[in-house]
Amino acid sequence: MRAWRPSPLLIFSAGLHLGALGLIVVRTDWWHIAVGALVLNHLALCAAGLWPRSTLLGANIVRLPAAAAQRGEVALTFDDGPDPAVTPQVLAILAAHGVQASFFCIGERAAAFPEICQAITAAGHAIENHGQLHRNHYSLLGPKGWLREIGTAQATLEAVSGQRPRFFRALAGLRNPFLDPVLHGLGISLASWSRRGYDTRSSDPDRVLTRLTRDLAGGDILLLHDGNSARTVSGQAVVLEVLPRLLDELAARKLTPVTLRSVCKPN
């Protein structure tokens, strides 16, 4: 495995911290300039971590490779499962259309419903890593916290499914500078998305579908949720109403759903 290399922003940030320290030592009366520069730098790092598609903190798969895009391929990805009430129905819809998808599963949910994870892989889909516990504060974790969260999920998901995840997706895409070296050490890659339907917030299937299909093209990575899906006025998970229509739209546009691992190489 090649050695981890920090992104240009992280290299600049490290140099800035050393330079600020040197400035304070040499010119103590300029401490306010050094502190101001560091504050601006940390704001930039924070902004990069709040931008799900950013590559400023490290490698991040936001679209499929150019060759896949030219072939008209797109990736369907599902987060926050497995869910015993929704995921089996998602699998049935995918099977009826003869397509594969990537499921970013939560470790503790996979451990609770191992038979669903086994059904996912048995149907030819891919299981990927969405963390072990999926807690809202994870963008504040340090290296040990990230390693515990992602490494535990790796072990859990491989144990219950027999398939080792190759990609990790952060909760809402939020992260910090400590994530990239941890992923590198585990041999997995960060993957985000190019379009999402906000199906955990919106209960309107038409609106969710419009967000997913507006300017949809080969190379897109679509984010949906089989876990934590919003409910329609009839009480059904919105993803179950959106997915059949989405798959019909993909077919009409001659776009082919694929798994991330079938076309993307881990970084």
mmCIF file of C-alpha atoms in Angstrom:
data_model
loop_
_atom_site.group_PDB
_atom_site.id
_atom_site.type_symbol
_atom_site.label_atom_id
_atom_site.label_comp_id
_atom_site.label_asym_id
_atom_site.label_seq_id
_atom_site.Cartn_x
_atom_site.Cartn_y
_atom_site.Cartn_z
ATOM 1 C CA MET A 1 0.000 0.000 0.000
ATOM 2 C CA ARG A 2 1.331 3.422 -0.927
ATOM 3 C CA ALA A 3 1.961 5.896 1.881
ATOM 4 C CA TRP A 4 -0.812 8.325 2.744
ATOM 5 C CA ARG A 5 -0.319 11.776 1.226
ATOM 6 C CA PRO A 6 -2.207 14.740 2.665
ATOM 7 C CA SER A 7 -4.185 17.003 0.350
ATOM 8 C CA PRO A 8 -2.694 20.372 -0.697
ATOM 9 C CA LEU A 9 -4.996 22.174 1.754
ATOM 10 C CA LEU A 10 -3.776 20.042 4.652
ATOM 11 C CA ILE A 11 -0.151 20.574 3.647
ATOM 12 C CA PHE A 12 -0.766 24.333 3.484
ATOM 13 C CA SER A 13 -2.528 24.253 6.859
ATOM 14 C CA ALA A 14 0.355 22.421 8.494
ATOM 15 C CA GLY A 15 2.829 24.926 7.051
ATOM 16 C CA LEU A 16 0.663 27.815 8.185
ATOM 17 C CA HIS A 17 0.593 26.512 11.755
ATOM 18 C CA LEU A 18 4.381 26.198 11.800
ATOM 19 C CA GLY A 19 4.758 29.641 10.264
ATOM 20 C CA ALA A 20 2.360 31.183 12.770
ATOM 21 C CA LEU A 21 4.289 29.629 15.650
ATOM 22 C CA GLY A 22 7.557 30.945 14.232
ATOM 23 C CA LEU A 23 6.079 34.415 13.796
ATOM 24 C CA ILE A 24 4.937 34.521 17.412
ATOM 25 C CA VAL A 25 8.403 33.481 18.576
ATOM 26 C CA VAL A 26 10.233 36.037 16.419
ATOM 27 C CA ARG A 27 7.747 38.911 16.698
ATOM 28 C CA THR A 28 5.650 38.582 19.829
ATOM 29 C CA ASP A 29 3.887 41.851 19.004
ATOM 30 C CA TRP A 30 2.494 40.256 15.837
ATOM 31 C CA TRP A 31 0.649 37.500 17.705
ATOM 32 C CA HIS A 32 -2.704 38.877 16.575
ATOM 33 C CA ILE A 33 -1.726 38.424 12.914
ATOM 34 C CA ALA A 34 -0.710 34.817 13.537
ATOM 35 C CA VAL A 35 -3.897 34.049 15.445
ATOM 36 C CA GLY A 36 -6.043 35.710 12.794
ATOM 37 C CA ALA A 37 -4.420 33.618 10.063
ATOM 38 C CA LEU A 38 -5.030 30.441 12.053
ATOM 39 C CA VAL A 39 -8.668 31.340 12.668
ATOM 40 C CA LEU A 40 -9.230 31.877 8.940
ATOM 41 C CA ASN A 41 -7.488 28.596 8.183
ATOM 42 C CA HIS A 42 -9.678 26.663 10.604
ATOM 43 C CA LEU A 43 -12.779 28.256 9.122
ATOM 44 C CA ALA A 44 -11.641 27.061 5.701
ATOM 45 C CA LEU A 45 -11.072 23.540 7.035
ATOM 46 C CA CYS A 46 -14.508 23.571 8.641
ATOM 47 C CA ALA A 47 -16.141 24.749 5.410
ATOM 48 C CA ALA A 48 -14.388 21.978 3.469
ATOM 49 C CA GLY A 49 -15.727 19.420 5.945
ATOM 50 C CA LEU A 50 -19.277 20.774 5.648
ATOM 51 C CA TRP A 51 -19.230 20.455 1.833
ATOM 52 C CA PRO A 52 -20.056 16.793 1.093
ATOM 53 C CA ARG A 53 -18.562 16.827 -2.409
ATOM 54 C CA SER A 54 -15.369 18.613 -1.446
ATOM 55 C CA THR A 55 -11.998 17.042 -2.251
ATOM 56 C CA LEU A 56 -10.078 19.633 -0.236
ATOM 57 C CA LEU A 57 -9.600 17.283 2.739
ATOM 58 C CA GLY A 58 -8.724 14.226 0.662
ATOM 59 C CA ALA A 59 -9.895 11.978 -2.138
ATOM 60 C CA ASN A 60 -13.662 11.822 -2.565
ATOM 61 C CA ILE A 61 -15.614 9.978 -5.266
ATOM 62 C CA VAL A 62 -18.345 12.368 -6.392
ATOM 63 C CA ARG A 63 -19.006 10.927 -9.867
ATOM 64 C CA LEU A 64 -18.316 7.700 -11.706
ATOM 65 C CA PRO A 65 -15.204 7.517 -13.892
ATOM 66 C CA ALA A 66 -15.342 9.070 -17.348
ATOM 67 C CA ALA A 67 -15.467 5.677 -19.063
ATOM 68 C CA ALA A 68 -18.546 4.686 -17.050
ATOM 69 C CA ALA A 69 -20.187 8.020 -17.821
ATOM 70 C CA GLN A 70 -19.592 7.500 -21.543
ATOM 71 C CA ARG A 71 -21.257 4.096 -21.291
ATOM 72 C CA GLY A 72 -24.311 5.763 -19.770
ATOM 73 C CA GLU A 73 -23.837 4.196 -16.348
ATOM 74 C CA VAL A 74 -25.110 5.664 -13.078
ATOM 75 C CA ALA A 75 -24.824 4.425 -9.495
ATOM 76 C CA LEU A 76 -27.845 3.893 -7.264
ATOM 77 C CA THR A 77 -26.837 4.120 -3.622
ATOM 78 C CA PHE A 78 -28.969 3.606 -0.520
ATOM 79 C CA ASP A 79 -28.045 4.845 2.959
ATOM 80 C CA ASP A 80 -29.014 4.159 6.580
ATOM 81 C CA GLY A 81 -30.221 0.562 6.259
ATOM 82 C CA PRO A 82 -30.900 -2.188 6.588
ATOM 83 C CA ASP A 83 -34.504 -1.536 7.552
ATOM 84 C CA PRO A 84 -36.682 -4.642 8.012
ATOM 85 C CA ALA A 85 -39.817 -2.884 6.727
ATOM 86 C CA VAL A 86 -38.280 -1.084 3.732
ATOM 87 C CA THR A 87 -35.085 -2.757 2.511
ATOM 88 C CA PRO A 88 -36.747 -6.046 1.413
ATOM 89 C CA GLN A 89 -39.222 -4.035 -0.650
ATOM 90 C CA VAL A 90 -36.380 -2.025 -2.197
ATOM 91 C CA LEU A 91 -34.676 -5.307 -3.100
ATOM 92 C CA ALA A 92 -37.871 -6.576 -4.704
ATOM 93 C CA ILE A 93 -38.205 -3.435 -6.833
ATOM 94 C CA LEU A 94 -34.572 -3.659 -7.950
ATOM 95 C CA ALA A 95 -35.014 -7.347 -8.784
ATOM 96 C CA ALA A 96 -38.129 -6.627 -10.843
ATOM 97 C CA HIS A 97 -36.097 -4.165 -12.920
ATOM 98 C CA GLY A 98 -32.990 -6.357 -13.038
ATOM 99 C CA VAL A 99 -30.562 -3.740 -11.691
ATOM 100 C CA GLN A 100 -27.889 -3.616 -8.975
ATOM 101 C CA ALA A 101 -27.185 -0.990 -6.340
ATOM 102 C CA SER A 102 -24.816 -0.145 -3.499
ATOM 103 C CA PHE A 103 -26.145 -0.198 0.072
ATOM 104 C CA PHE A 104 -24.273 1.923 2.617
ATOM 105 C CA CYS A 105 -25.261 0.060 5.768
ATOM 106 C CA ILE A 106 -24.993 1.010 9.437
ATOM 107 C CA GLY A 107 -23.066 -1.612 11.387
ATOM 108 C CA GLU A 108 -25.376 -1.924 14.380
ATOM 109 C CA ARG A 109 -28.421 -2.257 12.103
ATOM 110 C CA ALA A 110 -26.657 -4.888 10.027
ATOM 111 C CA ALA A 111 -25.895 -6.850 13.183
ATOM 112 C CA ALA A 112 -29.573 -6.641 14.165
ATOM 113 C CA PHE A 113 -30.796 -7.810 10.732
ATOM 114 C CA PRO A 114 -28.041 -9.979 9.246
ATOM 115 C CA GLU A 115 -30.471 -11.877 7.038
ATOM 116 C CA ILE A 116 -31.256 -8.664 5.132
ATOM 117 C CA CYS A 117 -27.565 -8.005 4.503
ATOM 118 C CA GLN A 118 -27.206 -11.556 3.255
ATOM 119 C CA ALA A 119 -30.170 -11.013 0.928
ATOM 120 C CA ILE A 120 -28.507 -7.845 -0.401
ATOM 121 C CA THR A 121 -25.315 -9.627 -1.385
ATOM 122 C CA ALA A 122 -27.146 -12.745 -2.607
ATOM 123 C CA ALA A 123 -29.015 -10.550 -5.099
ATOM 124 C CA GLY A 124 -25.736 -9.214 -6.503
ATOM 125 C CA HIS A 125 -25.794 -5.849 -4.767
ATOM 126 C CA ALA A 126 -22.877 -4.354 -2.844
ATOM 127 C CA ILE A 127 -22.676 -3.578 0.856
ATOM 128 C CA GLU A 128 -20.604 -0.531 1.794
ATOM 129 C CA ASN A 129 -19.704 1.215 5.050
ATOM 130 C CA HIS A 130 -21.876 3.930 6.624
ATOM 131 C CA GLY A 131 -20.353 3.699 10.087
ATOM 132 C CA GLN A 132 -21.103 1.503 13.063
ATOM 133 C CA LEU A 133 -23.427 3.719 15.104
ATOM 134 C CA HIS A 134 -24.325 6.646 12.782
ATOM 135 C CA ARG A 135 -24.265 9.393 15.412
ATOM 136 C CA ASN A 136 -24.661 13.087 14.576
ATOM 137 C CA HIS A 137 -21.409 14.243 16.200
ATOM 138 C CA TYR A 138 -19.068 12.160 14.048
ATOM 139 C CA SER A 139 -17.662 15.101 12.107
ATOM 140 C CA LEU A 140 -15.996 16.096 15.408
ATOM 141 C CA LEU A 141 -14.164 12.794 15.876
ATOM 142 C CA GLY A 142 -10.413 12.506 16.131
ATOM 143 C CA PRO A 143 -8.308 9.765 14.501
ATOM 144 C CA LYS A 144 -9.102 7.149 17.161
ATOM 145 C CA GLY A 145 -12.809 7.924 17.015
ATOM 146 C CA TRP A 146 -12.929 7.616 13.219
ATOM 147 C CA LEU A 147 -10.946 4.382 13.338
ATOM 148 C CA ARG A 148 -13.261 2.908 15.950
ATOM 149 C CA GLU A 149 -16.417 3.942 14.080
ATOM 150 C CA ILE A 150 -15.347 2.864 10.595
ATOM 151 C CA GLY A 151 -13.138 -0.075 11.557
ATOM 152 C CA THR A 152 -15.836 -1.624 13.746
ATOM 153 C CA ALA A 153 -18.364 -1.236 10.929
ATOM 154 C CA GLN A 154 -15.945 -2.893 8.497
ATOM 155 C CA ALA A 155 -15.663 -5.916 10.756
ATOM 156 C CA THR A 156 -19.401 -6.045 11.452
ATOM 157 C CA LEU A 157 -20.500 -5.733 7.844
ATOM 158 C CA GLU A 158 -18.011 -8.303 6.595
ATOM 159 C CA ALA A 159 -19.016 -10.753 9.337
ATOM 160 C CA VAL A 160 -22.752 -10.548 8.632
ATOM 161 C CA SER A 161 -22.612 -10.346 4.830
ATOM 162 C CA GLY A 162 -19.404 -12.097 3.836
ATOM 163 C CA GLN A 163 -18.502 -9.043 1.750
ATOM 164 C CA ARG A 164 -15.866 -6.525 2.776
ATOM 165 C CA PRO A 165 -16.890 -2.907 2.101
ATOM 166 C CA ARG A 166 -14.678 -0.944 -0.259
ATOM 167 C CA PHE A 167 -16.251 2.488 0.228
ATOM 168 C CA PHE A 168 -17.289 4.665 3.159
ATOM 169 C CA ARG A 169 -19.895 7.407 3.183
ATOM 170 C CA ALA A 170 -19.916 9.920 6.026
ATOM 171 C CA LEU A 171 -23.137 10.888 7.761
ATOM 172 C CA ALA A 172 -24.614 13.692 5.597
ATOM 173 C CA GLY A 173 -21.172 13.863 3.979
ATOM 174 C CA LEU A 174 -19.747 15.722 6.998
ATOM 175 C CA ARG A 175 -16.137 15.074 7.955
ATOM 176 C CA ASN A 176 -12.877 16.637 9.149
ATOM 177 C CA PRO A 177 -9.137 16.440 8.346
ATOM 178 C CA PHE A 178 -8.675 13.286 10.465
ATOM 179 C CA LEU A 179 -10.859 11.086 8.245
ATOM 180 C CA ASP A 180 -8.717 10.695 5.122
ATOM 181 C CA PRO A 181 -5.674 9.018 6.749
ATOM 182 C CA VAL A 182 -7.976 6.615 8.611
ATOM 183 C CA LEU A 183 -9.697 5.568 5.385
ATOM 184 C CA HIS A 184 -6.328 5.132 3.714
ATOM 185 C CA GLY A 185 -5.133 2.920 6.551
ATOM 186 C CA LEU A 186 -8.244 0.753 6.251
ATOM 187 C CA GLY A 187 -7.885 0.509 2.477
ATOM 188 C CA ILE A 188 -11.290 2.015 1.653
ATOM 189 C CA SER A 189 -12.387 5.153 -0.189
ATOM 190 C CA LEU A 190 -14.731 8.013 0.587
ATOM 191 C CA ALA A 191 -17.752 8.169 -1.720
ATOM 192 C CA SER A 192 -20.360 10.921 -1.784
ATOM 193 C CA TRP A 193 -22.892 11.652 -4.536
ATOM 194 C CA SER A 194 -23.695 13.971 -7.427
ATOM 195 C CA ARG A 195 -27.448 14.279 -6.784
ATOM 196 C CA ARG A 196 -29.854 13.510 -3.992
ATOM 197 C CA GLY A 197 -33.601 13.603 -3.519
ATOM 198 C CA TYR A 198 -33.681 14.562 0.169
ATOM 199 C CA ASP A 199 -35.962 11.581 0.725
ATOM 200 C CA THR A 200 -35.406 11.658 4.486
ATOM 201 C CA ARG A 201 -36.978 15.128 4.637
ATOM 202 C CA SER A 202 -39.488 15.363 1.822
ATOM 203 C CA SER A 203 -42.670 13.270 1.872
ATOM 204 C CA ASP A 204 -43.571 14.320 -1.690
ATOM 205 C CA PRO A 205 -42.498 11.599 -4.184
ATOM 206 C CA ASP A 206 -42.819 13.982 -7.140
ATOM 207 C CA ARG A 207 -40.439 16.470 -5.583
ATOM 208 C CA VAL A 208 -37.926 13.781 -4.630
ATOM 209 C CA LEU A 209 -38.008 12.318 -8.134
ATOM 210 C CA THR A 210 -37.571 15.730 -9.743
ATOM 211 C CA ARG A 211 -34.475 16.418 -7.654
ATOM 212 C CA LEU A 212 -32.967 13.086 -8.635
ATOM 213 C CA THR A 213 -33.687 13.322 -12.362
ATOM 214 C CA ARG A 214 -33.115 16.995 -13.146
ATOM 215 C CA ASP A 215 -30.170 17.075 -15.592
ATOM 216 C CA LEU A 216 -29.482 13.422 -14.811
ATOM 217 C CA ALA A 217 -26.707 11.987 -16.969
ATOM 218 C CA GLY A 218 -24.201 9.173 -17.204
ATOM 219 C CA GLY A 219 -21.672 9.236 -14.377
ATOM 220 C CA ASP A 220 -24.115 10.448 -11.731
ATOM 221 C CA ILE A 221 -24.166 8.914 -8.259
ATOM 222 C CA LEU A 222 -27.677 9.033 -6.821
ATOM 223 C CA LEU A 223 -28.342 9.107 -3.086
ATOM 224 C CA LEU A 224 -31.500 7.513 -1.701
ATOM 225 C CA HIS A 225 -32.384 6.037 1.707
ATOM 226 C CA ASP A 226 -33.792 2.637 2.589
ATOM 227 C CA GLY A 227 -33.366 3.602 6.241
ATOM 228 C CA ASN A 228 -34.839 6.747 7.813
ATOM 229 C CA SER A 229 -36.984 7.361 4.731
ATOM 230 C CA ALA A 230 -39.640 10.045 5.002
ATOM 231 C CA ARG A 231 -43.259 8.877 4.842
ATOM 232 C CA THR A 232 -45.892 9.860 2.323
ATOM 233 C CA VAL A 233 -49.347 11.001 3.385
ATOM 234 C CA SER A 234 -50.439 7.351 3.154
ATOM 235 C CA GLY A 235 -47.685 6.312 5.555
ATOM 236 C CA GLN A 236 -45.473 4.536 3.029
ATOM 237 C CA ALA A 237 -41.742 5.108 2.840
ATOM 238 C CA VAL A 238 -41.268 7.687 0.089
ATOM 239 C CA VAL A 239 -38.378 5.744 -1.448
ATOM 240 C CA LEU A 240 -40.783 2.920 -2.305
ATOM 241 C CA GLU A 241 -42.918 5.259 -4.407
ATOM 242 C CA VAL A 242 -39.955 7.029 -5.981
ATOM 243 C CA LEU A 243 -37.768 4.055 -6.881
ATOM 244 C CA PRO A 244 -39.975 2.333 -9.521
ATOM 245 C CA ARG A 245 -40.535 5.642 -11.295
ATOM 246 C CA LEU A 246 -36.840 6.466 -11.088
ATOM 247 C CA LEU A 247 -35.864 3.121 -12.615
ATOM 248 C CA ASP A 248 -38.376 3.617 -15.430
ATOM 249 C CA GLU A 249 -36.893 7.055 -16.080
ATOM 250 C CA LEU A 250 -33.362 5.627 -16.170
ATOM 251 C CA ALA A 251 -34.471 3.034 -18.698
ATOM 252 C CA ALA A 252 -36.170 5.694 -20.829
ATOM 253 C CA ARG A 253 -32.944 7.708 -20.868
ATOM 254 C CA LYS A 254 -30.908 4.558 -21.636
ATOM 255 C CA LEU A 255 -28.940 4.873 -18.400
ATOM 256 C CA THR A 256 -27.689 1.700 -16.725
ATOM 257 C CA PRO A 257 -27.474 1.374 -12.916
ATOM 258 C CA VAL A 258 -24.241 -0.171 -11.623
ATOM 259 C CA THR A 259 -22.588 -0.679 -8.251
ATOM 260 C CA LEU A 260 -19.764 1.619 -7.238
ATOM 261 C CA ARG A 261 -17.343 -1.257 -6.830
ATOM 262 C CA SER A 262 -17.986 -2.476 -10.380
ATOM 263 C CA VAL A 263 -16.607 0.728 -11.923
ATOM 264 C CA CYS A 264 -14.651 2.637 -9.252
ATOM 265 C CA LYS A 265 -11.225 1.698 -7.989
ATOM 266 C CA PRO A 266 -10.543 2.375 -4.300
ATOM 267 C CA ASN A 267 -8.170 5.319 -3.856
#
